[in-house]
Each structure stands twice: as C-alpha cells, then as structure tokens.
DNA sequence: CCCAGGTTATCAAAGCTTTGATAACCATCA
DNA sequence: TGATGGTTATCAAAGCTTTGATAACCTGGG
C-alpha cells in the first residue's frame, strides 16, 4: 500500500470522533434518545417550525435520513408536524413539551462530555485544535470538490 | 440549554470527521467499495487469516457489523473464509486476488485525501494536531468510563 | 400566462450499526 | 476430570444512512 497506516492523520481524526460519539451515545442513551435524535431535537429547539429538508441540512444528513429520525420522534410524541399554511407541501416541525424535556435531559448528560474536553485543554490549546481542524476541513473539502 | 453550541469542541471534531468521511467515500466509491468494506480489506491485508471478531476490533466496530460487511465482501469474491483447522469455531478470512486488486484501486484513490491533509500542514502542525486529538481522546475515554 | 428551476416530501432498495441473546469451542485452574 | 472464563460465530430486532427516482409545490423570468 502506498502510505503507512500510522502516517494517515485521517485515522487519528476518525478515532477521536469515534470515541467521542461512543461516549455521547452512552451518555444520551439513558435519556431515551439516540445521537441523531438528540441532534435533531437540538437543532429544532433553535429553529421552531423548520422544514424537514432544512433540518437535514442543519444536521449534515440527507433528507431521507432525517425523515426516518423524525418519524421515530413523532411516534414517541417528541415532535409535532403540521402542514405549512401557505406552502402546502411543507411540513412544519415543532418540539412538544415532552420533546423539550427529553432534549434537556439528554443535553444535561451530553454536556458532561463537552466539559471534560474543555477541561483537558487550556484556552490556547482549544483555539489551536479548532484552527487545525478547520484547516484540515478546508483542505479535505477542497480536494473533494476537484475529485 | 446549558452550553452554547459554538463552544462545543465536539462539533468541530464531528464536522472534520464528517467532511473527511464524505470525501473518502466519494473517492473510494468508483473503485466499487464502501468505506467499511475498504477498512476491512485494509486490515485484512495486514493480518491474513484473522478472525471476524478480531477484524471487528481492528476496525472499531461490533462483530455483528463486521459479519455483514464480510458477508457482502464474500458474495463479491473479495475474500475467502475457511474453518480454522484446530479451532473449528473460528473462520479464517483471507483476501482473494480480486480482493487485493480492489483494495489497491481504492487505496490509490483514498491516499489522495490523506496527501491533501498532509500537504496542508507543516510537520510541527501535524504533530500538534495528533497530540491534541490524542489528549481529547483520553479525556473522553476517561469520562466515558466513569459514566 | 406559462414554464423552468429550485425546494419539499416520499417510496424503494441496499447497506451499515447497535443491543441483546444464544450456542459452541478452547484454555486454565481447582 | 470438571468447572469457569474468555473467545468465536450467529440469529433477531431496531435504527440510521445512502443512492436513486418520483411527485407536488412555489417563485421568478420570458
């Protein structure tokens, strides 16, 4: 193979993300939500009445994936969907009271993880990590466009 | 919510990983492999005869997830599985010739992404990013244990 | 007015992933 | 020898994700 596995920075990023997601999933699970459901409710809390497709964009998933998540959330009464009065083709989605409660319970637990990361670094280190990740992101996005 | 979204470092990590995976998927797809299939073949190339469960550990997925991936790879003739002569309960998995060819074709394309990341940073920056990610990883793993 | 382009929702198929549970096998220790 | 513990494979159910294709709706330019 052209490149040694331990030189591939992508693996370090993936490992960090995987550990993070596993921890978040474990944290959120007792609150009765999956990570995608949590992400959807979180975005929904900040954008009441948003459409499913817009929500999908906010959560970085496809509209089809979001449809499944929303279906499950609606079945459990965490969200409500009603036709848009003017755009009959749009379904407005809103948090219900139980939905907001579930989100807050999950978020209380998820924030523990974020605080642990915050506590590991100095403010300078946090900024450095942010900046390096952002540059990595741009570099990958650039090469992806010209693929 | 207790913590502003733009202070959560987890989101930066997730974004970087998501962009990276999207790019890798786009790169590998024309070679006829998915990312999990590519990861499995890659690990397999370095560990001929490895068991399915061990392969799952190497790829950071559950044994059940790996079973599905291996089933698809076997159907397409990219791997061969045969009972272990002594441990009758173990299936030894090996790359076939077409499997190795597919892996190399996919890897040629995937390495382009890794090279782009490499080119974005100086050697010092690469080391710094690695170290920050590793510390983040430990911090998250630590808090996950005592959850 | 009409149509083209963009957005929205949805169906279908395929694949990946997880939790939970079951069964078989091997190695070690009492 | 027999029991315990660890590893392996596998079934089942549920959920997430993607690609591909279809249909309905709104907006703006011709």
mmCIF file of C-alpha atoms (C1' of nucleotides) in Angstrom:
data_model
loop_
_atom_site.group_PDB
_atom_site.id
_atom_site.type_symbol
_atom_site.label_atom_id
_atom_site.label_comp_id
_atom_site.label_asym_id
_atom_site.label_seq_id
_atom_site.Cartn_x
_atom_site.Cartn_y
_atom_site.Cartn_z
ATOM 1 C CA UNK A 1 0.000 0.000 0.000
ATOM 2 C CA UNK A 2 1.256 3.451 -0.869
ATOM 3 C CA UNK A 3 1.177 5.045 2.561
ATOM 4 C CA UNK A 4 1.815 3.646 6.038
ATOM 5 C CA UNK A 5 -1.311 3.437 8.149
ATOM 6 C CA UNK A 6 0.242 5.280 11.068
ATOM 7 C CA UNK A 7 1.011 8.319 8.930
ATOM 8 C CA UNK A 8 -2.588 8.822 7.962
ATOM 9 C CA UNK A 9 -3.941 11.696 10.013
ATOM 10 C CA UNK A 10 -7.435 10.700 8.955
ATOM 11 C CA UNK A 11 -7.229 7.740 11.289
ATOM 12 C CA UNK A 12 -6.469 9.975 14.283
ATOM 13 C CA UNK A 13 -9.443 12.156 13.476
ATOM 14 C CA UNK A 14 -11.686 9.173 12.994
ATOM 15 C CA UNK A 15 -10.544 7.608 16.254
ATOM 16 C CA UNK A 16 -11.213 10.812 18.183
ATOM 17 C CA UNK A 17 -14.637 11.175 16.636
ATOM 18 C CA UNK A 18 -15.499 7.551 17.263
ATOM 19 C CA UNK A 19 -14.521 7.697 20.918
ATOM 20 C CA UNK A 20 -16.460 10.914 21.267
ATOM 21 C CA UNK A 21 -19.578 9.534 19.633
ATOM 22 C CA UNK A 22 -19.454 6.338 21.652
ATOM 23 C CA UNK A 23 -19.242 8.380 24.844
ATOM 24 C CA UNK A 24 -22.035 10.669 23.764
ATOM 25 C CA UNK A 25 -24.225 7.766 22.820
ATOM 26 C CA UNK A 26 -23.629 6.148 26.212
ATOM 27 C CA UNK A 27 -24.404 9.454 27.908
ATOM 28 C CA UNK A 28 -27.566 10.181 25.950
ATOM 29 C CA UNK A 29 -28.983 6.669 25.891
ATOM 30 C CA UNK A 30 -30.381 6.701 29.448
ATOM 31 C CA UNK A 31 -32.381 9.786 28.463
ATOM 32 C CA UNK A 32 -34.147 7.657 25.837
ATOM 33 C CA UNK A 33 -32.655 9.287 22.751
ATOM 34 C CA UNK A 34 -30.190 8.265 20.081
ATOM 35 C CA UNK A 35 -27.487 10.674 18.924
ATOM 36 C CA UNK A 36 -29.267 11.536 15.654
ATOM 37 C CA UNK A 37 -32.500 12.106 17.548
ATOM 38 C CA UNK A 38 -30.685 14.320 20.019
ATOM 39 C CA UNK A 39 -29.087 16.283 17.204
ATOM 40 C CA UNK A 40 -32.440 16.766 15.502
ATOM 41 C CA UNK A 41 -34.163 17.954 18.693
ATOM 42 C CA UNK A 42 -31.230 20.267 19.419
ATOM 43 C CA UNK A 43 -31.478 21.907 16.005
ATOM 44 C CA UNK A 44 -35.257 22.009 16.312
ATOM 45 C CA UNK A 45 -35.086 23.846 19.632
ATOM 46 C CA UNK A 46 -33.192 26.672 17.958
ATOM 47 C CA UNK A 47 -35.335 26.757 14.820
ATOM 48 C CA UNK A 48 -39.010 26.140 15.560
ATOM 49 C CA UNK A 49 -41.135 25.340 12.528
ATOM 50 C CA UNK A 50 -38.141 24.433 10.343
ATOM 51 C CA UNK A 51 -38.809 22.061 7.422
ATOM 52 C CA UNK A 52 -37.521 18.509 7.358
ATOM 53 C CA UNK A 53 -35.160 19.205 4.498
ATOM 54 C CA UNK A 54 -33.703 22.256 6.239
ATOM 55 C CA UNK A 55 -33.320 20.242 9.406
ATOM 56 C CA UNK A 56 -31.435 17.602 7.441
ATOM 57 C CA UNK A 57 -29.032 20.250 6.179
ATOM 58 C CA UNK A 58 -28.517 21.572 9.702
ATOM 59 C CA UNK A 59 -27.684 18.079 10.960
ATOM 60 C CA UNK A 60 -25.463 17.233 7.975
ATOM 61 C CA UNK A 61 -27.547 14.276 6.847
ATOM 62 C CA UNK A 62 -29.727 13.541 3.824
ATOM 63 C CA UNK A 63 -33.431 14.430 3.869
ATOM 64 C CA UNK A 64 -34.282 10.735 3.725
ATOM 65 C CA UNK A 65 -32.249 10.004 6.814
ATOM 66 C CA UNK A 66 -33.910 12.862 8.620
ATOM 67 C CA UNK A 67 -37.346 11.586 7.597
ATOM 68 C CA UNK A 68 -36.705 8.328 9.442
ATOM 69 C CA UNK A 69 -35.471 10.149 12.535
ATOM 70 C CA UNK A 70 -38.485 12.463 12.520
ATOM 71 C CA UNK A 71 -40.865 9.555 12.044
ATOM 72 C CA UNK A 72 -39.492 7.897 15.172
ATOM 73 C CA UNK A 73 -39.574 11.127 17.143
ATOM 74 C CA UNK A 74 -43.158 11.804 16.100
ATOM 75 C CA UNK A 75 -44.282 8.293 17.066
ATOM 76 C CA UNK A 76 -42.957 8.934 20.543
ATOM 77 C CA UNK A 77 -44.643 12.313 20.808
ATOM 78 C CA UNK A 78 -41.445 14.368 20.986
ATOM 79 C CA UNK A 79 -42.317 16.479 17.946
ATOM 80 C CA UNK A 80 -45.401 17.625 16.088
ATOM 81 C CA UNK A 81 -45.662 18.168 12.351
ATOM 82 C CA UNK A 82 -48.334 20.254 10.710
ATOM 83 C CA UNK A 83 -48.776 21.379 7.096
ATOM 84 C CA UNK A 84 -47.498 24.860 6.381
ATOM 85 C CA UNK A 85 -50.486 27.159 5.848
ATOM 86 C CA UNK A 86 -49.161 28.594 2.575
ATOM 87 C CA UNK A 87 -46.719 26.004 1.287
ATOM 88 C CA UNK A 88 -48.979 23.006 1.437
ATOM 89 C CA UNK A 89 -46.027 20.804 0.522
ATOM 90 C CA UNK A 90 -44.034 21.762 3.591
ATOM 91 C CA UNK A 91 -44.444 20.174 6.991
ATOM 92 C CA UNK A 92 -43.611 22.493 9.860
ATOM 93 C CA UNK A 93 -41.959 20.642 12.708
ATOM 94 C CA UNK A 94 -42.006 21.772 16.329
ATOM 95 C CA UNK A 95 -40.895 20.417 19.685
ATOM 96 C CA UNK A 96 -43.622 19.231 22.034
ATOM 97 C CA UNK A 97 -43.312 19.681 25.786
ATOM 98 C CA UNK A 98 -42.166 16.068 26.289
ATOM 99 C CA UNK A 99 -39.735 16.623 23.415
ATOM 100 C CA UNK A 100 -38.216 19.637 25.088
ATOM 101 C CA UNK A 101 -37.972 17.758 28.371
ATOM 102 C CA UNK A 102 -36.233 14.806 26.685
ATOM 103 C CA UNK A 103 -33.833 17.159 24.927
ATOM 104 C CA UNK A 104 -32.910 18.907 28.142
ATOM 105 C CA UNK A 105 -32.390 15.649 29.977
ATOM 106 C CA UNK A 106 -30.168 14.395 27.177
ATOM 107 C CA UNK A 107 -28.300 17.665 26.906
ATOM 108 C CA UNK A 108 -27.521 17.739 30.613
ATOM 109 C CA UNK A 109 -25.785 14.416 30.159
ATOM 110 C CA UNK A 110 -24.115 15.271 26.847
ATOM 111 C CA UNK A 111 -22.650 18.476 28.217
ATOM 112 C CA UNK A 112 -20.638 16.422 30.697
ATOM 113 C CA UNK A 113 -18.612 15.115 27.770
ATOM 114 C CA UNK A 114 -18.078 18.564 26.327
ATOM 115 C CA UNK A 115 -16.996 19.877 29.709
ATOM 116 C CA UNK A 116 -14.481 17.054 30.015
ATOM 117 C CA UNK A 117 -12.943 18.057 26.694
ATOM 118 C CA UNK A 118 -12.963 21.705 27.728
ATOM 119 C CA UNK A 119 -11.206 20.859 30.990
ATOM 120 C CA UNK A 120 -8.468 18.903 29.247
ATOM 121 C CA UNK A 121 -7.147 21.927 27.370
ATOM 122 C CA UNK A 122 -6.022 25.442 28.029
ATOM 123 C CA UNK A 123 -7.824 28.167 26.183
ATOM 124 C CA UNK A 124 -4.899 28.466 23.752
ATOM 125 C CA UNK A 125 -4.898 24.762 23.088
ATOM 126 C CA UNK A 126 -8.616 24.784 22.400
ATOM 127 C CA UNK A 127 -8.165 27.562 19.877
ATOM 128 C CA UNK A 128 -5.256 25.715 18.277
ATOM 129 C CA UNK A 129 -7.213 22.494 17.953
ATOM 130 C CA UNK A 130 -10.141 24.394 16.463
ATOM 131 C CA UNK A 131 -7.916 26.110 13.949
ATOM 132 C CA UNK A 132 -6.118 22.922 12.913
ATOM 133 C CA UNK A 133 -9.389 21.061 12.474
ATOM 134 C CA UNK A 134 -10.839 23.903 10.434
ATOM 135 C CA UNK A 135 -7.817 23.911 8.125
ATOM 136 C CA UNK A 136 -7.996 20.169 7.788
ATOM 137 C CA UNK A 137 -11.653 20.539 6.940
ATOM 138 C CA UNK A 138 -10.959 23.084 4.212
ATOM 139 C CA UNK A 139 -8.167 21.008 2.749
ATOM 140 C CA UNK A 140 -10.373 17.944 2.522
ATOM 141 C CA UNK A 141 -13.342 19.895 1.158
ATOM 142 C CA UNK A 142 -11.047 21.419 -1.485
ATOM 143 C CA UNK A 143 -9.704 18.106 -2.722
ATOM 144 C CA UNK A 144 -13.195 16.600 -2.583
ATOM 145 C CA UNK A 145 -14.534 19.244 -4.955
ATOM 146 C CA UNK A 146 -11.956 18.500 -7.607
ATOM 147 C CA UNK A 147 -12.352 14.759 -7.303
ATOM 148 C CA UNK B 1 -29.505 24.704 27.015
ATOM 149 C CA UNK B 2 -26.551 24.762 29.356
ATOM 150 C CA UNK B 3 -23.760 25.321 26.832
ATOM 151 C CA UNK B 4 -23.656 27.354 23.626
ATOM 152 C CA UNK B 5 -23.383 25.199 20.525
ATOM 153 C CA UNK B 6 -20.392 27.083 19.184
ATOM 154 C CA UNK B 7 -18.345 26.339 22.284
ATOM 155 C CA UNK B 8 -18.680 22.604 21.919
ATOM 156 C CA UNK B 9 -15.431 21.289 20.556
ATOM 157 C CA UNK B 10 -17.141 18.002 19.809
ATOM 158 C CA UNK B 11 -18.947 19.671 16.944
ATOM 159 C CA UNK B 12 -15.657 20.734 15.345
ATOM 160 C CA UNK B 13 -14.321 17.223 15.583
ATOM 161 C CA UNK B 14 -17.513 15.767 14.198
ATOM 162 C CA UNK B 15 -17.543 18.228 11.333
ATOM 163 C CA UNK B 16 -13.956 17.418 10.399
ATOM 164 C CA UNK B 17 -14.623 13.694 10.539
ATOM 165 C CA UNK B 18 -17.806 14.016 8.525
ATOM 166 C CA UNK B 19 -16.155 16.031 5.768
ATOM 167 C CA UNK B 20 -13.286 13.566 5.739
ATOM 168 C CA UNK B 21 -15.546 10.521 5.511
ATOM 169 C CA UNK B 22 -17.699 12.089 2.807
ATOM 170 C CA UNK B 23 -14.583 12.775 0.755
ATOM 171 C CA UNK B 24 -13.221 9.298 1.335
ATOM 172 C CA UNK B 25 -16.497 7.720 0.399
ATOM 173 C CA UNK B 26 -16.622 9.744 -2.810
ATOM 174 C CA UNK B 27 -13.047 8.744 -3.563
ATOM 175 C CA UNK B 28 -13.495 5.045 -2.858
ATOM 176 C CA UNK B 29 -16.911 4.606 -4.423
ATOM 177 C CA UNK B 30 -15.699 4.431 -8.052
ATOM 178 C CA UNK B 31 -13.492 1.525 -7.002
ATOM 179 C CA UNK B 32 -16.640 -0.404 -6.068
ATOM 180 C CA UNK B 33 -16.132 -0.437 -2.300
ATOM 181 C CA UNK B 34 -17.806 1.246 0.647
ATOM 182 C CA UNK B 35 -15.711 2.767 3.417
ATOM 183 C CA UNK B 36 -16.360 -0.081 5.871
ATOM 184 C CA UNK B 37 -15.503 -2.602 3.166
ATOM 185 C CA UNK B 38 -12.316 -0.709 2.382
ATOM 186 C CA UNK B 39 -11.398 -0.600 6.069
ATOM 187 C CA UNK B 40 -11.972 -4.331 6.418
ATOM 188 C CA UNK B 41 -9.891 -5.195 3.365
ATOM 189 C CA UNK B 42 -7.152 -2.848 4.564
ATOM 190 C CA UNK B 43 -6.955 -4.539 7.945
ATOM 191 C CA UNK B 44 -7.177 -7.919 6.287
ATOM 192 C CA UNK B 45 -4.216 -7.177 4.030
ATOM 193 C CA UNK B 46 -2.035 -6.665 7.072
ATOM 194 C CA UNK B 47 -3.387 -9.622 9.036
ATOM 195 C CA UNK B 48 -4.096 -12.614 6.799
ATOM 196 C CA UNK B 49 -6.217 -15.319 8.412
ATOM 197 C CA UNK B 50 -7.516 -13.021 11.152
ATOM 198 C CA UNK B 51 -10.874 -13.954 12.717
ATOM 199 C CA UNK B 52 -14.034 -11.945 12.173
ATOM 200 C CA UNK B 53 -14.191 -10.799 15.776
ATOM 201 C CA UNK B 54 -10.557 -9.666 15.741
ATOM 202 C CA UNK B 55 -11.176 -7.859 12.481
ATOM 203 C CA UNK B 56 -14.122 -6.090 14.098
ATOM 204 C CA UNK B 57 -11.872 -4.899 16.910
ATOM 205 C CA UNK B 58 -9.275 -3.660 14.443
ATOM 206 C CA UNK B 59 -11.921 -1.682 12.567
ATOM 207 C CA UNK B 60 -13.567 -0.354 15.767
ATOM 208 C CA UNK B 61 -16.962 -1.892 15.036
ATOM 209 C CA UNK B 62 -19.024 -4.648 16.635
ATOM 210 C CA UNK B 63 -18.604 -8.262 15.481
ATOM 211 C CA UNK B 64 -22.156 -8.206 14.133
ATOM 212 C CA UNK B 65 -21.432 -5.179 11.978
ATOM 213 C CA UNK B 66 -18.304 -6.861 10.665
ATOM 214 C CA UNK B 67 -20.267 -10.023 9.870
ATOM 215 C CA UNK B 68 -22.496 -8.089 7.484
ATOM 216 C CA UNK B 69 -19.533 -6.421 5.817
ATOM 217 C CA UNK B 70 -17.744 -9.754 5.407
ATOM 218 C CA UNK B 71 -20.876 -11.386 4.002
ATOM 219 C CA UNK B 72 -21.062 -8.743 1.295
ATOM 220 C CA UNK B 73 -17.363 -8.980 0.560
ATOM 221 C CA UNK B 74 -17.544 -12.763 0.314
ATOM 222 C CA UNK B 75 -20.527 -12.640 -2.051
ATOM 223 C CA UNK B 76 -18.481 -10.493 -4.379
ATOM 224 C CA UNK B 77 -15.460 -12.788 -4.207
ATOM 225 C CA UNK B 78 -13.140 -10.304 -2.498
ATOM 226 C CA UNK B 79 -12.456 -12.564 0.477
ATOM 227 C CA UNK B 80 -12.454 -16.257 1.297
ATOM 228 C CA UNK B 81 -13.397 -17.777 4.635
ATOM 229 C CA UNK B 82 -12.438 -21.260 5.723
ATOM 230 C CA UNK B 83 -12.771 -23.079 9.039
ATOM 231 C CA UNK B 84 -9.681 -22.965 11.215
ATOM 232 C CA UNK B 85 -8.099 -26.441 11.248
ATOM 233 C CA UNK B 86 -7.822 -26.565 15.045
ATOM 234 C CA UNK B 87 -10.392 -24.097 16.313
ATOM 235 C CA UNK B 88 -13.380 -25.401 14.451
ATOM 236 C CA UNK B 89 -15.398 -22.450 15.717
ATOM 237 C CA UNK B 90 -13.176 -19.872 14.025
ATOM 238 C CA UNK B 91 -13.427 -18.805 10.417
ATOM 239 C CA UNK B 92 -10.134 -17.729 8.907
ATOM 240 C CA UNK B 93 -10.575 -14.876 6.469
ATOM 241 C CA UNK B 94 -8.189 -14.071 3.646
ATOM 242 C CA UNK B 95 -8.030 -11.678 0.718
ATOM 243 C CA UNK B 96 -8.545 -13.140 -2.736
ATOM 244 C CA UNK B 97 -6.679 -11.817 -5.765
ATOM 245 C CA UNK B 98 -9.662 -9.714 -6.889
ATOM 246 C CA UNK B 99 -9.962 -8.520 -3.312
ATOM 247 C CA UNK B 100 -6.386 -7.310 -3.238
ATOM 248 C CA UNK B 101 -6.848 -5.611 -6.591
ATOM 249 C CA UNK B 102 -9.987 -3.825 -5.373
ATOM 250 C CA UNK B 103 -8.221 -2.755 -2.197
ATOM 251 C CA UNK B 104 -5.284 -1.313 -4.108
ATOM 252 C CA UNK B 105 -7.522 0.535 -6.520
ATOM 253 C CA UNK B 106 -9.486 2.001 -3.613
ATOM 254 C CA UNK B 107 -6.353 2.825 -1.644
ATOM 255 C CA UNK B 108 -4.791 4.688 -4.547
ATOM 256 C CA UNK B 109 -7.812 6.953 -4.520
ATOM 257 C CA UNK B 110 -8.075 7.235 -0.737
ATOM 258 C CA UNK B 111 -4.432 8.217 -0.338
ATOM 259 C CA UNK B 112 -5.136 11.349 -2.356
ATOM 260 C CA UNK B 113 -7.215 12.602 0.559
ATOM 261 C CA UNK B 114 -4.540 11.782 3.106
ATOM 262 C CA UNK B 115 -1.908 13.509 0.994
ATOM 263 C CA UNK B 116 -4.074 16.605 0.836
ATOM 264 C CA UNK B 117 -4.233 16.720 4.622
ATOM 265 C CA UNK B 118 -0.515 16.120 4.862
ATOM 266 C CA UNK B 119 0.174 18.951 2.445
ATOM 267 C CA UNK B 120 -1.966 21.402 4.417
ATOM 268 C CA UNK B 121 0.253 21.235 7.495
ATOM 269 C CA UNK B 122 3.857 21.615 8.477
ATOM 270 C CA UNK B 123 5.427 18.692 10.230
ATOM 271 C CA UNK B 124 5.114 20.514 13.576
ATOM 272 C CA UNK B 125 1.462 21.229 12.999
ATOM 273 C CA UNK B 126 0.787 17.619 12.154
ATOM 274 C CA UNK B 127 2.409 16.523 15.386
ATOM 275 C CA UNK B 128 0.459 19.144 17.332
ATOM 276 C CA UNK B 129 -2.857 18.066 15.841
ATOM 277 C CA UNK B 130 -2.039 14.445 16.600
ATOM 278 C CA UNK B 131 -1.182 15.249 20.182
ATOM 279 C CA UNK B 132 -4.275 17.372 20.763
ATOM 280 C CA UNK B 133 -6.531 14.705 19.298
ATOM 281 C CA UNK B 134 -4.900 12.037 21.413
ATOM 282 C CA UNK B 135 -5.418 14.058 24.573
ATOM 283 C CA UNK B 136 -9.010 14.732 23.633
ATOM 284 C CA UNK B 137 -9.408 11.040 23.059
ATOM 285 C CA UNK B 138 -8.057 10.171 26.505
ATOM 286 C CA UNK B 139 -10.198 12.794 28.194
ATOM 287 C CA UNK B 140 -13.335 11.479 26.557
ATOM 288 C CA UNK B 141 -12.447 7.852 27.227
ATOM 289 C CA UNK B 142 -11.794 8.716 30.869
ATOM 290 C CA UNK B 143 -15.135 10.407 31.409
ATOM 291 C CA UNK B 144 -16.881 7.638 29.471
ATOM 292 C CA UNK B 145 -15.536 5.013 31.862
ATOM 293 C CA UNK B 146 -16.938 6.742 34.901
ATOM 294 C CA UNK B 147 -20.271 7.437 33.315
ATOM 295 C "C1'" DC C 1 -49.894 33.380 -18.796
ATOM 296 C "C1'" DC C 2 -46.649 29.544 -18.829
ATOM 297 C "C1'" DC C 3 -42.645 27.223 -17.956
ATOM 298 C "C1'" DA C 4 -38.091 26.354 -15.829
ATOM 299 C "C1'" DG C 5 -35.618 25.899 -11.695
ATOM 300 C "C1'" DG C 6 -35.407 25.103 -7.038
ATOM 301 C "C1'" DT C 7 -37.444 23.147 -2.805
ATOM 302 C "C1'" DT C 8 -40.165 19.826 -0.444
ATOM 303 C "C1'" DA C 9 -41.788 15.248 0.702
ATOM 304 C "C1'" DT C 10 -41.859 10.370 -0.131
ATOM 305 C "C1'" DC C 11 -41.177 5.419 -1.838
ATOM 306 C "C1'" DA C 12 -37.900 1.737 -2.520
ATOM 307 C "C1'" DA C 13 -33.647 -0.816 -2.112
ATOM 308 C "C1'" DA C 14 -29.356 -1.690 -0.170
ATOM 309 C "C1'" DG C 15 -26.023 -1.387 3.321
ATOM 310 C "C1'" DC C 16 -24.110 -0.366 7.959
ATOM 311 C "C1'" DT C 17 -24.567 -0.400 13.094
ATOM 312 C "C1'" DT C 18 -26.115 -1.360 17.533
ATOM 313 C "C1'" DT C 19 -28.193 -4.029 21.583
ATOM 314 C "C1'" DG C 20 -29.499 -8.333 23.284
ATOM 315 C "C1'" DA C 21 -29.385 -13.192 23.439
ATOM 316 C "C1'" DT C 22 -27.786 -17.898 22.210
ATOM 317 C "C1'" DA C 23 -24.564 -21.619 21.328
ATOM 318 C "C1'" DA C 24 -20.134 -23.765 20.532
ATOM 319 C "C1'" DC C 25 -15.362 -24.039 21.318
ATOM 320 C "C1'" DC C 26 -10.813 -23.630 23.776
ATOM 321 C "C1'" DA C 27 -7.707 -22.847 27.798
ATOM 322 C "C1'" DT C 28 -6.817 -22.540 32.600
ATOM 323 C "C1'" DC C 29 -7.319 -23.802 37.273
ATOM 324 C "C1'" DA C 30 -9.066 -26.482 41.172
ATOM 325 C "C1'" DT D 1 -11.734 -34.660 35.474
ATOM 326 C "C1'" DG D 2 -14.799 -30.898 35.793
ATOM 327 C "C1'" DA D 3 -15.952 -26.021 36.178
ATOM 328 C "C1'" DT D 4 -15.055 -21.243 34.924
ATOM 329 C "C1'" DG D 5 -13.986 -17.727 31.939
ATOM 330 C "C1'" DG D 6 -12.917 -15.906 27.513
ATOM 331 C "C1'" DT D 7 -13.395 -16.076 22.526
ATOM 332 C "C1'" DT D 8 -15.954 -17.087 18.482
ATOM 333 C "C1'" DA D 9 -19.973 -17.141 15.477
ATOM 334 C "C1'" DT D 10 -24.791 -16.280 14.679
ATOM 335 C "C1'" DC D 11 -29.897 -15.002 14.972
ATOM 336 C "C1'" DA D 12 -33.175 -11.281 15.583
ATOM 337 C "C1'" DA D 13 -34.876 -6.607 16.031
ATOM 338 C "C1'" DA D 14 -34.444 -1.847 15.626
ATOM 339 C "C1'" DG D 15 -32.478 2.206 13.916
ATOM 340 C "C1'" DC D 16 -29.576 5.134 10.867
ATOM 341 C "C1'" DT D 17 -27.758 6.256 6.200
ATOM 342 C "C1'" DT D 18 -27.197 6.429 1.418
ATOM 343 C "C1'" DT D 19 -28.410 6.408 -3.707
ATOM 344 C "C1'" DG D 20 -31.933 6.711 -6.994
ATOM 345 C "C1'" DA D 21 -36.335 8.018 -8.581
ATOM 346 C "C1'" DT D 22 -40.966 10.247 -8.327
ATOM 347 C "C1'" DA D 23 -44.346 13.793 -7.491
ATOM 348 C "C1'" DA D 24 -46.116 18.140 -5.760
ATOM 349 C "C1'" DC D 25 -45.473 22.845 -4.760
ATOM 350 C "C1'" DC D 26 -43.715 27.791 -5.022
ATOM 351 C "C1'" DT D 27 -41.071 31.536 -7.322
ATOM 352 C "C1'" DG D 28 -39.370 34.233 -10.981
ATOM 353 C "C1'" DG D 29 -38.232 35.111 -15.884
ATOM 354 C "C1'" DG D 30 -39.898 35.039 -20.566
#
